[in-house]
XYZ file of C-alpha atoms in Angstrom:
227
model
C -4.024 -5.289 -19.408
C -2.485 -8.157 -17.416
C -1.902 -5.797 -14.495
C -5.559 -4.795 -14.608
C -6.665 -8.417 -14.808
C -4.430 -9.344 -11.886
C -5.795 -6.494 -9.789
C -9.365 -7.497 -10.635
C -8.676 -11.070 -9.538
C -6.972 -9.938 -6.320
C -9.713 -7.408 -5.586
C -12.399 -10.046 -6.143
C -10.587 -12.498 -3.867
C -10.240 -9.834 -1.192
C -13.892 -8.942 -1.586
C -14.982 -12.544 -1.111
C -12.643 -12.891 1.865
C -13.828 -9.794 3.658
C -17.486 -10.463 2.997
C -17.073 -13.878 4.590
C -15.149 -12.503 7.578
C -16.854 -12.024 10.874
C -17.365 -8.347 11.617
C -18.291 -6.733 14.913
C -19.358 -3.366 16.208
C -16.740 -1.432 18.150
C -19.382 -1.039 20.862
C -19.007 -4.742 21.642
C -15.308 -4.636 22.557
C -13.005 -3.021 25.087
C -11.914 0.230 23.422
C -8.347 -0.260 24.648
C -8.194 -3.522 22.666
C -8.798 -1.868 19.276
C -5.855 -2.018 16.855
C -5.811 0.481 13.975
C -4.084 0.400 10.585
C -3.740 3.872 9.064
C -2.798 3.990 5.367
C -2.079 6.953 3.108
C -1.901 5.676 -0.491
C -1.050 7.681 -3.620
C -1.872 6.116 -7.010
C -0.097 8.112 -9.711
C -2.103 6.467 -12.488
C -5.328 7.919 -11.095
C -3.614 10.932 -9.460
C -5.655 10.189 -6.346
C -4.547 9.895 -2.717
C -6.538 7.540 -0.496
C -6.641 7.921 3.281
C -7.780 4.652 4.878
C -8.273 3.363 8.407
C -9.031 -0.237 9.326
C -10.018 -1.255 12.848
C -9.387 -4.682 14.351
C -10.017 -6.332 17.680
C -6.756 -7.144 19.461
C -4.323 -7.107 16.519
C -4.061 -6.750 12.757
C -5.155 -10.399 12.440
C -8.200 -9.914 14.638
C -11.850 -9.418 13.752
C -12.554 -6.277 11.757
C -14.647 -3.648 13.495
C -17.204 -1.101 12.378
C -17.229 1.998 14.525
C -20.343 2.623 16.575
C -21.628 6.191 16.962
C -20.293 8.550 18.181
C -16.879 6.979 17.510
C -15.436 8.345 14.246
C -12.218 8.710 12.275
C -11.070 11.606 10.086
C -8.138 12.676 7.941
C -7.202 16.352 7.956
C -10.600 17.015 9.543
C -12.535 15.202 6.781
C -14.533 12.303 8.183
C -13.826 8.941 6.567
C -16.748 6.922 5.240
C -17.169 3.212 5.856
C -16.583 0.955 2.848
C -19.002 -1.881 3.494
C -17.493 -4.462 1.129
C -13.901 -4.149 2.341
C -14.669 -3.133 5.932
C -12.426 -0.089 6.158
C -12.874 3.684 6.326
C -11.754 5.899 3.449
C -11.676 9.350 1.922
C -10.124 10.384 -1.396
C -8.169 13.481 -2.402
C -7.004 14.687 -5.800
C -3.262 14.870 -6.392
C -0.309 13.753 -4.315
C -0.763 14.162 -0.555
C 2.399 13.056 1.235
C 1.271 13.471 4.838
C -1.597 14.491 7.066
C -3.344 13.740 10.355
C -5.604 10.814 11.102
C -7.759 11.439 14.154
C -9.833 8.680 15.748
C -12.090 9.143 18.765
C -13.228 5.985 20.543
C -16.388 5.393 22.549
C -14.621 6.300 25.794
C -13.896 9.785 24.449
C -10.185 9.174 23.889
C -8.722 10.739 20.737
C -5.681 9.325 18.933
C -3.830 11.415 16.337
C -1.337 9.835 13.929
C 0.610 11.169 10.966
C 1.823 8.803 8.224
C 4.222 9.865 5.476
C 4.508 8.917 1.804
C 7.862 8.909 -0.007
C 7.821 9.563 -3.743
C 9.492 7.242 -6.238
C 9.725 7.191 -10.018
C 11.514 5.646 -12.966
C 14.502 7.295 -14.689
C 13.715 9.120 -17.926
C 15.039 6.156 -19.930
C 14.981 2.500 -18.927
C 17.784 0.228 -20.089
C 16.777 -2.867 -22.030
C 16.606 -6.092 -20.040
C 18.649 -8.917 -21.554
C 16.842 -12.197 -20.999
C 18.920 -14.497 -18.792
C 21.159 -11.696 -17.476
C 20.961 -9.797 -14.190
C 19.457 -6.316 -14.373
C 19.901 -3.246 -12.162
C 17.211 -0.578 -11.827
C 18.074 2.672 -10.053
C 14.958 4.581 -9.057
C 14.409 8.333 -8.889
C 13.834 9.294 -5.273
C 15.442 9.129 -1.866
C 17.239 6.069 -0.528
C 15.330 3.681 1.704
C 14.879 4.448 5.376
C 14.113 2.065 8.233
C 10.994 -0.092 7.741
C 10.694 0.867 4.089
C 10.394 -1.316 0.982
C 10.276 -0.884 -2.792
C 8.634 -3.473 -5.028
C 8.717 -3.729 -8.830
C 6.212 -5.766 -10.830
C 6.986 -6.740 -14.428
C 4.411 -8.251 -16.782
C 5.031 -9.614 -20.256
C 2.642 -10.600 -23.012
C 2.684 -14.343 -22.361
C 1.015 -16.281 -19.587
C 2.907 -16.853 -16.332
C 5.775 -14.498 -17.208
C 5.111 -12.032 -14.404
C 7.891 -11.410 -11.915
C 8.209 -9.188 -8.888
C 11.297 -8.071 -7.022
C 11.765 -6.074 -3.852
C 14.352 -4.109 -1.938
C 14.310 -3.617 1.837
C 17.923 -2.677 2.612
C 18.330 0.648 4.392
C 20.006 3.344 2.231
C 19.392 1.328 -0.967
C 18.687 3.288 -4.156
C 18.170 0.468 -6.645
C 16.491 -2.851 -7.346
C 18.199 -5.990 -8.633
C 16.615 -8.582 -10.905
C 18.481 -11.870 -11.046
C 19.361 -13.742 -14.235
C 16.957 -16.505 -13.219
C 14.155 -13.944 -12.950
C 14.828 -12.200 -16.275
C 14.879 -15.630 -17.921
C 11.148 -15.873 -17.165
C 10.307 -12.704 -19.111
C 8.978 -12.576 -22.648
C 11.167 -11.037 -25.343
C 9.624 -7.780 -26.560
C 7.697 -5.030 -24.806
C 6.871 -5.692 -21.157
C 5.309 -3.382 -18.559
C 6.610 -2.408 -15.137
C 5.431 -0.402 -12.150
C 6.872 0.202 -8.681
C 5.327 0.497 -5.248
C 7.108 2.142 -2.312
C 5.891 1.559 1.248
C 7.017 2.860 4.618
C 5.613 1.632 7.930
C 6.112 3.764 11.025
C 5.162 3.260 14.630
C 2.118 5.201 15.813
C 2.383 8.441 17.718
C -0.769 7.663 19.695
C -2.446 4.276 20.112
C -4.366 2.000 22.446
C -2.669 -0.818 24.325
C -3.405 -3.055 21.328
C -1.281 -0.812 19.093
C -1.456 0.670 15.608
C 0.547 1.076 12.405
C 0.933 4.031 10.046
C 1.765 3.198 6.432
C 2.551 5.440 3.490
C 2.362 3.957 -0.029
C 3.295 5.441 -3.408
C 2.498 3.601 -6.641
C 4.054 4.751 -9.915
C 2.642 4.823 -13.397
C 2.937 1.620 -15.392
C 5.553 2.082 -18.121
C 7.019 -0.040 -20.885
C 10.340 -1.837 -20.660
C 12.002 -3.828 -23.418
C 13.354 -7.359 -23.076
C 15.684 -8.911 -25.655
């Protein structure tokens, strides 16, 4: 429930932010100055894969752009629809899709094809109990980390302000570490935990402004005991 509440708060904040952001038509900018973020996101809870593309002027911090006809973006030949509130393009697919082709054609007739990848991750069949005030080691099920890859774990208890998150970015790592100071913040009893794995790769084809391809896998939320 706390995870859901947190996501609602974050989503609302993002919504307010993006609504207030200045947005332009891609027809108003030099096509070679358009930066693109391609994201392939699998949510195991919903068993849905989301293919998303966000267009910016100049860089990822620039003004968001809405594509002007006939410019369009697709994933595996399915055209992405524009999400007005969040100012990105998206299509959804059932099940786990670990790769595929984004294809964007700009107003100058140039086509850019990019292929992100998603790496699976999961919890072991049984999670050891966390001892409050002691360091904890969590070995995930899945491959070790590659370059430009991260794993995050988010733990929520039943009390207010007892959420913690930890991350691992070291190449070849296969586990997460929670410090004694972090476990001390957790509530004794049943907590919940989920992991998110993300890999960012350089684009295969991009404008002079650049692009980024990201693959994200989010696990189910499971219970973990703290004593």
